[in-house]
Tab-separated table of C-alpha atoms in Angstrom:
chain	number	residue	atom	x	y	z
A	112	ALA	CA	177.236	92.716	34.635
A	113	HIS	CA	179.564	94.409	32.183
A	114	TRP	CA	181.298	96.215	35.066
A	115	ILE	CA	181.714	92.970	36.991
A	116	PHE	CA	183.125	91.181	33.958
A	117	THR	CA	185.708	93.842	33.193
A	118	THR	CA	186.663	94.029	36.879
A	119	SER	CA	187.049	90.257	36.990
A	120	ARG	CA	189.273	90.315	33.917
A	121	ALA	CA	191.518	92.814	35.646
A	122	ARG	CA	191.821	90.288	38.484
A	123	GLY	CA	193.035	87.581	36.101
A	124	LEU	CA	189.729	85.755	35.451
A	125	ARG	CA	188.763	84.552	31.974
A	126	CYS	CA	185.671	83.212	30.247
A	127	ARG	CA	185.451	79.457	30.087
A	128	GLY	CA	184.072	77.235	27.298
A	129	ALA	CA	183.996	77.432	23.564
A	130	GLU	CA	180.448	78.710	23.128
A	131	ARG	CA	180.413	82.523	23.078
A	132	ILE	CA	177.812	85.141	22.303
A	133	ASN	CA	178.057	88.877	22.101
A	134	CYS	CA	177.291	90.749	25.330
A	135	PRO	CA	174.000	92.642	24.887
A	136	LEU	CA	175.492	95.848	26.261
A	137	PRO	CA	176.451	98.158	23.347
A	138	ILE	CA	179.647	99.368	25.041
A	139	CYS	CA	180.813	95.898	25.945
A	140	LYS	CA	183.634	94.789	23.660
A	141	PRO	CA	184.507	91.456	25.361
A	142	LYS	CA	182.443	88.400	24.346
A	143	LEU	CA	180.866	86.395	27.157
A	144	LYS	CA	179.922	82.720	27.199
A	145	SER	CA	176.305	83.617	27.883
A	146	ALA	CA	174.217	86.326	29.457
A	147	LEU	CA	173.387	83.908	32.271
A	148	TRP	CA	177.095	83.325	33.003
A	149	CYS	CA	177.575	87.106	33.187
A	150	ALA	CA	174.733	87.460	35.703
A	151	LEU	CA	176.053	84.584	37.826
A	152	THR	CA	179.491	86.160	37.851
A	153	ALA	CA	177.998	89.438	39.096
A	154	THR	CA	176.082	87.628	41.850
A	155	GLU	CA	179.155	85.714	42.980
A	156	PHE	CA	181.253	88.886	43.085
A	157	ALA	CA	178.610	90.785	45.084
A	158	GLN	CA	178.299	87.994	47.650
A	159	ASN	CA	182.012	87.427	48.118
A	160	GLU	CA	184.382	90.223	47.137
A	161	GLY	CA	181.737	92.969	47.133
A	162	ALA	CA	180.816	92.261	50.726
A	163	MET	CA	184.348	93.198	51.762
A	164	LEU	CA	184.062	96.666	50.196
A	165	PHE	CA	180.919	97.853	51.989
A	166	GLU	CA	180.118	98.236	55.657
A	167	LYS	CA	176.534	97.640	56.706
A	168	PHE	CA	174.858	100.648	58.266
A	169	ASP	CA	174.105	100.207	61.966
A	170	HIS	CA	172.052	102.851	63.769
A	171	GLU	CA	173.681	102.532	67.187
A	172	THR	CA	177.177	102.591	65.729
A	173	ALA	CA	176.286	105.602	63.582
A	174	VAL	CA	175.007	107.553	66.601
A	175	GLU	CA	178.157	106.721	68.533
A	176	ASN	CA	180.407	107.820	65.663
A	177	ALA	CA	178.410	111.001	65.005
A	178	ASN	CA	178.649	112.010	68.655
A	179	ARG	CA	182.398	111.602	68.784
A	180	ASN	CA	184.318	113.421	66.091
A	181	LEU	CA	183.385	117.058	65.588
A	182	ILE	CA	186.047	119.363	64.151
A	183	VAL	CA	185.016	122.964	64.823
A	184	THR	CA	186.755	126.286	64.311
A	185	VAL	CA	185.834	129.255	66.498
A	186	TYR	CA	186.853	132.876	66.001
A	187	GLY	CA	185.826	136.243	67.349
A	188	ASP	CA	186.867	139.656	68.571
A	189	SER	CA	189.397	139.966	71.364
A	190	LYS	CA	187.956	139.030	74.788
A	191	SER	CA	184.730	137.684	73.273
A	192	GLY	CA	184.967	134.310	75.043
A	193	LYS	CA	186.734	132.015	72.570
A	194	THR	CA	188.805	130.156	75.156
A	195	HIS	CA	185.895	129.963	77.592
A	196	PHE	CA	183.799	128.409	74.828
A	197	ALA	CA	186.482	125.878	73.913
A	198	VAL	CA	187.215	124.503	77.402
A	199	ARG	CA	183.550	123.736	78.147
A	200	CYS	CA	183.840	120.339	76.570
A	201	GLU	CA	184.112	116.638	77.287
A	202	ARG	CA	187.096	115.486	79.318
A	203	PRO	CA	189.847	114.401	79.079
A	204	LEU	CA	190.917	117.723	77.612
A	205	TYR	CA	194.151	117.968	75.642
A	206	MET	CA	195.002	121.663	75.444
A	207	ILE	CA	197.680	123.081	73.141
A	208	TYR	CA	197.903	126.747	74.097
A	209	LEU	CA	199.764	129.084	71.738
A	210	ASP	CA	197.849	132.269	72.512
A	211	PRO	CA	199.923	135.295	73.617
A	212	LEU	CA	197.612	136.001	76.593
A	213	PRO	CA	198.397	133.834	79.666
A	214	SER	CA	194.788	133.352	80.839
A	215	LEU	CA	194.398	129.610	80.318
A	216	ASP	CA	194.378	128.575	83.979
A	217	PHE	CA	191.665	131.102	84.800
A	218	ALA	CA	189.442	129.756	82.018
A	219	LEU	CA	190.019	126.165	83.181
A	220	LEU	CA	189.206	127.021	86.802
A	221	LYS	CA	186.034	128.827	85.793
A	222	ALA	CA	184.909	125.867	83.666
A	223	GLU	CA	185.714	123.523	86.553
A	224	ALA	CA	183.477	125.577	88.851
A	225	GLU	CA	180.640	125.067	86.354
A	226	GLY	CA	181.007	121.272	86.465
A	227	TYR	CA	183.480	120.595	83.669
A	228	THR	CA	185.764	118.342	85.661
A	229	GLY	CA	188.136	115.610	84.602
A	230	ASP	CA	191.681	115.198	83.393
A	231	VAL	CA	193.297	118.136	81.608
A	232	TYR	CA	196.662	117.871	79.847
A	233	LYS	CA	198.183	121.078	78.555
A	234	LEU	CA	201.091	122.178	76.386
A	235	VAL	CA	201.745	125.920	76.723
A	236	ILE	CA	204.196	127.544	74.298
A	237	PRO	CA	204.903	131.304	74.620
A	238	PRO	CA	204.874	133.436	71.458
A	239	MET	CA	207.802	132.774	69.116
A	240	ALA	CA	209.523	130.790	71.848
A	241	LYS	CA	212.870	129.074	71.830
A	242	LYS	CA	213.322	125.756	73.627
A	243	VAL	CA	216.023	126.069	76.295
A	244	GLY	CA	216.393	122.764	78.110
A	245	ASP	CA	212.878	121.755	79.104
A	246	ALA	CA	211.559	125.326	79.170
A	247	TRP	CA	210.163	127.613	76.476
A	248	VAL	CA	211.540	131.158	76.410
A	249	GLY	CA	209.716	133.836	74.405
A	250	GLN	CA	211.542	136.154	72.017
A	251	ASP	CA	210.834	138.724	69.317
A	252	TYR	CA	210.469	137.968	65.624
A	253	GLU	CA	213.904	139.333	64.752
A	254	HIS	CA	215.557	136.570	66.785
A	255	PHE	CA	212.978	133.890	65.960
A	256	SER	CA	214.675	131.450	63.579
A	257	LYS	CA	213.344	128.906	61.098
A	258	ALA	CA	214.716	126.158	63.377
A	259	ASP	CA	212.744	127.598	66.308
A	260	ALA	CA	209.551	127.474	64.241
A	261	GLU	CA	210.255	123.906	63.136
A	262	ARG	CA	210.735	122.903	66.784
A	263	ILE	CA	207.358	124.373	67.768
A	264	VAL	CA	205.584	122.728	64.816
A	265	ASP	CA	207.119	119.353	65.688
A	266	GLU	CA	206.127	119.729	69.344
A	267	VAL	CA	202.527	120.598	68.438
A	268	LYS	CA	202.271	117.689	66.013
A	269	GLN	CA	203.639	115.252	68.601
A	270	ALA	CA	201.148	116.485	71.177
A	271	ALA	CA	198.299	116.113	68.675
A	272	ASP	CA	199.432	112.575	67.807
A	273	HIS	CA	199.474	111.696	71.506
A	274	ALA	CA	195.918	113.030	71.926
A	275	ARG	CA	194.642	110.991	68.966
A	276	ALA	CA	196.359	107.808	70.189
A	277	SER	CA	195.096	108.272	73.754
A	278	ALA	CA	191.549	108.824	72.514
A	279	ALA	CA	191.700	105.601	70.483
A	280	VAL	CA	192.849	103.643	73.547
A	281	ASP	CA	190.213	105.215	75.800
A	282	THR	CA	187.311	104.526	73.454
A	283	LEU	CA	188.369	100.895	73.050
A	284	ALA	CA	188.229	100.625	76.837
A	285	GLY	CA	184.744	102.170	76.919
A	286	ARG	CA	185.886	105.574	78.191
A	287	PRO	CA	185.224	108.990	76.560
A	288	GLY	CA	187.701	109.967	73.873
A	289	GLY	CA	187.801	113.569	75.053
A	290	THR	CA	188.578	116.813	73.275
A	291	LEU	CA	191.654	118.401	71.709
A	292	VAL	CA	191.756	122.197	71.765
A	293	VAL	CA	194.399	124.175	69.881
A	294	ASP	CA	194.091	127.759	71.109
A	295	GLY	CA	196.192	130.184	69.092
A	296	MET	CA	195.785	128.760	65.598
A	297	SER	CA	196.704	132.108	64.075
A	298	MET	CA	200.099	131.821	65.780
A	299	PHE	CA	200.426	128.210	64.631
A	300	LYS	CA	199.690	129.346	61.085
A	301	GLY	CA	202.612	131.758	61.406
A	302	TYR	CA	204.892	129.025	62.736
A	303	LEU	CA	204.028	126.838	59.742
A	304	GLU	CA	204.815	129.732	57.404
A	305	LYS	CA	208.154	130.330	59.095
A	306	ALA	CA	209.015	126.613	59.119
A	307	VAL	CA	208.017	126.025	55.481
A	308	LEU	CA	208.936	129.349	53.847
A	309	GLY	CA	211.529	130.890	56.140
A	310	GLU	CA	209.455	134.040	56.777
A	311	SER	CA	205.949	134.718	58.063
A	312	ALA	CA	203.732	137.723	57.453
A	313	SER	CA	201.373	136.355	60.107
A	314	LEU	CA	204.089	136.702	62.759
A	315	GLY	CA	205.185	140.150	61.712
A	316	TRP	CA	207.567	139.909	58.732
A	317	ARG	CA	207.309	142.852	56.362
A	318	ALA	CA	209.450	143.605	53.324
A	319	GLU	CA	211.456	146.812	53.418
A	320	ARG	CA	210.596	149.524	50.909
A	321	GLY	CA	211.964	148.459	47.533
A	322	GLU	CA	213.041	145.058	48.843
A	323	ARG	CA	212.636	142.115	46.506
A	324	GLY	CA	212.268	138.510	47.506
A	325	GLY	CA	210.449	136.932	50.422
A	326	PRO	CA	207.439	134.610	50.194
A	327	SER	CA	204.934	135.294	47.430
A	328	ARG	CA	201.204	134.633	47.529
A	329	PHE	CA	201.923	131.363	45.705
A	330	ASP	CA	204.487	130.372	48.330
A	331	TYR	CA	201.932	130.807	51.080
A	332	ALA	CA	199.826	128.148	49.395
A	333	LYS	CA	202.455	125.655	50.592
A	334	SER	CA	202.085	126.606	54.256
A	335	ASN	CA	198.303	126.685	53.887
A	336	ALA	CA	198.474	123.141	52.515
A	337	ALA	CA	200.526	122.136	55.560
A	338	MET	CA	197.802	123.616	57.771
A	339	ARG	CA	195.128	121.673	55.877
A	340	ASP	CA	197.118	118.455	56.304
A	341	PHE	CA	197.435	119.117	60.040
A	342	VAL	CA	193.672	119.512	60.418
A	343	MET	CA	192.757	116.610	58.123
A	344	GLN	CA	194.585	114.120	60.353
A	345	PHE	CA	191.761	114.417	62.900
A	346	SER	CA	189.060	113.279	60.481
A	347	GLY	CA	187.696	109.970	61.722
A	348	SER	CA	189.612	110.122	65.001
A	349	LYS	CA	188.009	109.287	68.346
A	350	LEU	CA	188.060	112.754	69.869
A	351	ASP	CA	186.493	116.142	69.202
A	352	VAL	CA	188.699	118.999	67.995
A	353	VAL	CA	188.270	122.737	68.615
A	354	LEU	CA	190.551	125.138	66.733
A	355	VAL	CA	190.592	128.707	68.097
A	356	TRP	CA	191.471	131.478	65.633
A	357	GLU	CA	191.939	135.200	65.931
A	358	ALA	CA	189.618	137.441	63.927
A	359	SER	CA	190.142	140.481	61.739
A	360	ARG	CA	187.643	143.323	61.546
A	361	VAL	CA	185.455	143.675	58.442
A	362	TYR	CA	185.631	147.057	56.718
A	363	VAL	CA	182.901	148.411	54.450
A	364	GLY	CA	183.723	151.405	52.264
A	365	GLY	CA	186.901	151.922	54.216
A	366	GLU	CA	184.995	152.193	57.510
A	367	PRO	CA	185.271	149.627	60.340
A	368	THR	CA	182.215	147.617	61.334
A	369	ASN	CA	181.356	145.445	64.315
A	370	ARG	CA	181.624	142.301	62.192
A	371	PHE	CA	184.684	140.061	62.040
A	372	LYS	CA	186.075	137.296	59.867
A	373	SER	CA	188.369	134.421	60.750
A	374	THR	CA	192.089	134.521	59.939
A	375	ARG	CA	192.063	130.853	58.873
A	376	PRO	CA	193.105	129.849	55.312
A	377	ASP	CA	190.243	129.998	52.827
A	378	ARG	CA	190.216	126.297	51.897
A	379	LEU	CA	190.273	124.983	55.453
A	380	PRO	CA	186.446	124.595	55.693
A	381	TYR	CA	186.616	121.568	53.413
A	382	CYS	CA	188.030	119.466	56.265
A	383	ILE	CA	186.116	120.738	59.304
A	384	SER	CA	182.556	120.239	60.551
A	385	ALA	CA	181.475	123.767	61.452
A	386	GLU	CA	182.626	127.306	62.070
A	387	VAL	CA	181.227	129.531	64.819
A	388	GLU	CA	181.869	133.084	65.989
A	389	THR	CA	181.862	134.374	69.555
A	390	VAL	CA	180.038	137.720	69.768
A	391	LYS	CA	179.131	140.167	72.518
A	392	VAL	CA	175.464	141.200	72.402
A	393	LYS	CA	174.013	144.174	74.283
A	394	GLU	CA	170.761	143.374	76.049
A	395	PRO	CA	168.580	145.811	78.025
A	396	VAL	CA	168.440	145.705	81.828
A	397	VAL	CA	164.804	146.130	82.872
A	398	ARG	CA	163.666	146.977	86.390
A	399	ASN	CA	160.068	147.742	87.308
A	400	ASN	CA	159.143	147.620	83.621
A	401	GLU	CA	161.686	150.312	82.808
A	402	THR	CA	164.959	149.993	80.928
A	403	VAL	CA	167.685	151.213	83.216
A	404	GLY	CA	170.720	150.242	81.167
A	405	THR	CA	172.330	147.546	79.083
A	406	ARG	CA	174.583	144.572	79.732
A	407	VAL	CA	176.885	142.517	77.538
A	408	VAL	CA	175.852	138.867	77.170
A	409	PRO	CA	178.228	136.405	75.418
A	410	HIS	CA	176.615	134.720	72.434
A	411	LEU	CA	177.622	132.356	69.682
A	412	ARG	CA	176.855	132.920	66.018
A	413	ILE	CA	176.588	129.632	64.142
A	414	GLY	CA	178.255	129.921	60.751
A	415	TRP	CA	178.244	127.297	58.051
A	416	ASN	CA	178.050	123.717	59.283
A	417	THR	CA	177.622	120.231	57.886
A	418	TYR	CA	174.754	119.249	60.192
A	419	ASP	CA	171.848	121.657	59.694
A	420	PRO	CA	172.037	124.473	57.111
A	421	ALA	CA	168.920	126.029	58.664
A	422	LEU	CA	171.020	127.010	61.691
A	423	GLU	CA	173.402	129.117	59.649
A	424	ASP	CA	173.819	132.697	60.873
A	425	ARG	CA	171.726	132.063	63.989
A	426	LEU	CA	172.604	133.268	67.475
A	427	MET	CA	172.519	131.166	70.627
A	428	LEU	CA	173.618	131.742	74.176
A	429	ALA	CA	177.281	130.892	74.592
A	430	ARG	CA	176.917	127.587	76.452
A	431	GLY	CA	180.299	126.320	75.314
A	432	PHE	CA	181.391	123.687	72.852
A	433	ASP	CA	179.454	121.028	74.761
A	434	GLY	CA	176.182	122.905	74.203
A	435	LEU	CA	176.923	123.430	70.511
A	436	LYS	CA	177.670	119.738	70.125
A	437	ARG	CA	174.350	118.735	71.712
A	438	LEU	CA	172.566	121.070	69.321
A	439	PHE	CA	174.197	119.609	66.221
A	440	LEU	CA	173.927	115.918	66.961
A	441	VAL	CA	171.245	113.373	66.288
A	442	ASP	CA	170.034	112.298	69.737
A	443	VAL	CA	166.539	113.801	69.940
A	444	PRO	CA	166.391	114.704	73.680
A	445	ALA	CA	169.375	117.011	73.286
A	446	LYS	CA	167.398	119.104	70.796
A	447	ARG	CA	166.062	120.987	73.839
A	448	VAL	CA	169.071	123.219	73.334
A	449	GLU	CA	167.242	124.702	70.330
A	450	GLU	CA	165.167	126.706	72.780
A	451	GLU	CA	168.222	128.862	73.335
A	452	LEU	CA	168.326	129.916	69.692
A	453	ARG	CA	167.397	133.533	69.206
A	454	PRO	CA	165.044	134.571	66.386
A	455	GLU	CA	166.609	135.541	63.117
A	456	GLY	CA	167.099	139.225	62.565
A	457	PRO	CA	169.378	142.116	63.493
A	458	VAL	CA	170.845	142.341	66.985
A	459	GLU	CA	172.793	145.122	68.675
A	460	LEU	CA	176.408	144.095	68.995
A	461	ALA	CA	178.425	145.454	71.866
A	462	PRO	CA	181.162	147.893	70.805
A	463	SER	CA	184.632	146.483	71.152
A	464	SER	CA	186.669	149.675	71.579
A	465	PRO	CA	186.246	153.316	72.706
A	466	ALA	CA	186.350	154.372	69.065
A	467	ASP	CA	183.274	152.243	68.352
A	468	VAL	CA	181.479	153.835	71.312
A	469	GLU	CA	182.097	157.275	69.881
């Protein structure tokens, strides 16, 4: 009642009548007409103005919303299946492709052969490209200007805005909102650095020996904040979002391991739903009850996520983003996907280079 009274006073309301008593609450300085008047004021506020502040929980609406807006980052070693994972998703697919390797069409055709059909809209920008007319022309970092980076960032943001707006229109019409995939987030991080700071260590800038100046670690916080703002715009939108990052190898005691970490900014997890890693697992090939060799099977390691902490650091077969989404979400029949989870424990990871084989 005290909270309601003070809130009402801020809205220009005043006590009425000459009879006043002290409010029984010790921290309440204002004097109310009566304790009953205070209670009635609270009831009136809750029924009228308070009803406008809260939204009643509805199960069907909650399921629909939960199934729609996942924001997931995926990372992994080179050629571990990141793009193949990302494009196995609900259509329409809005693909922003910034990766240096021109293998997008192959991944889309392979997903199409597996039944992932529907509209696909793509924006492909070569590495450190310059816009010449309607075409993008790649160039090296030495000739890549701040204006070129700003142009790429603007183009990516416009494409993302179009995807969000299209998803909103489609869901209002009863159609699927679809999925936005940004493949090459490590490159986009570099473009943001170049556009905001003028130089980018992610794209290849290095200070000369004895050279002073250039972005500091505090300057990079500005470009990281721009990256966070870019990702946060998708929260509450009507489409799923998959952000594909490169990975860097983890070293222990100066020696390389077969584990990797994402190149994303450290504070980015606060605005995404989950992070997963694509891994290559060696499994034995058995014939006539004898092991005759090994084969590499693509898997997915579930990292931290906001849906089920018990799934953290578990491995599952790499069924694509669509399979991961079914695993996370609340519709019970889809929980059959849990059968694909492997037991916890060590697994043999496939080596990723001849040096690892040795």
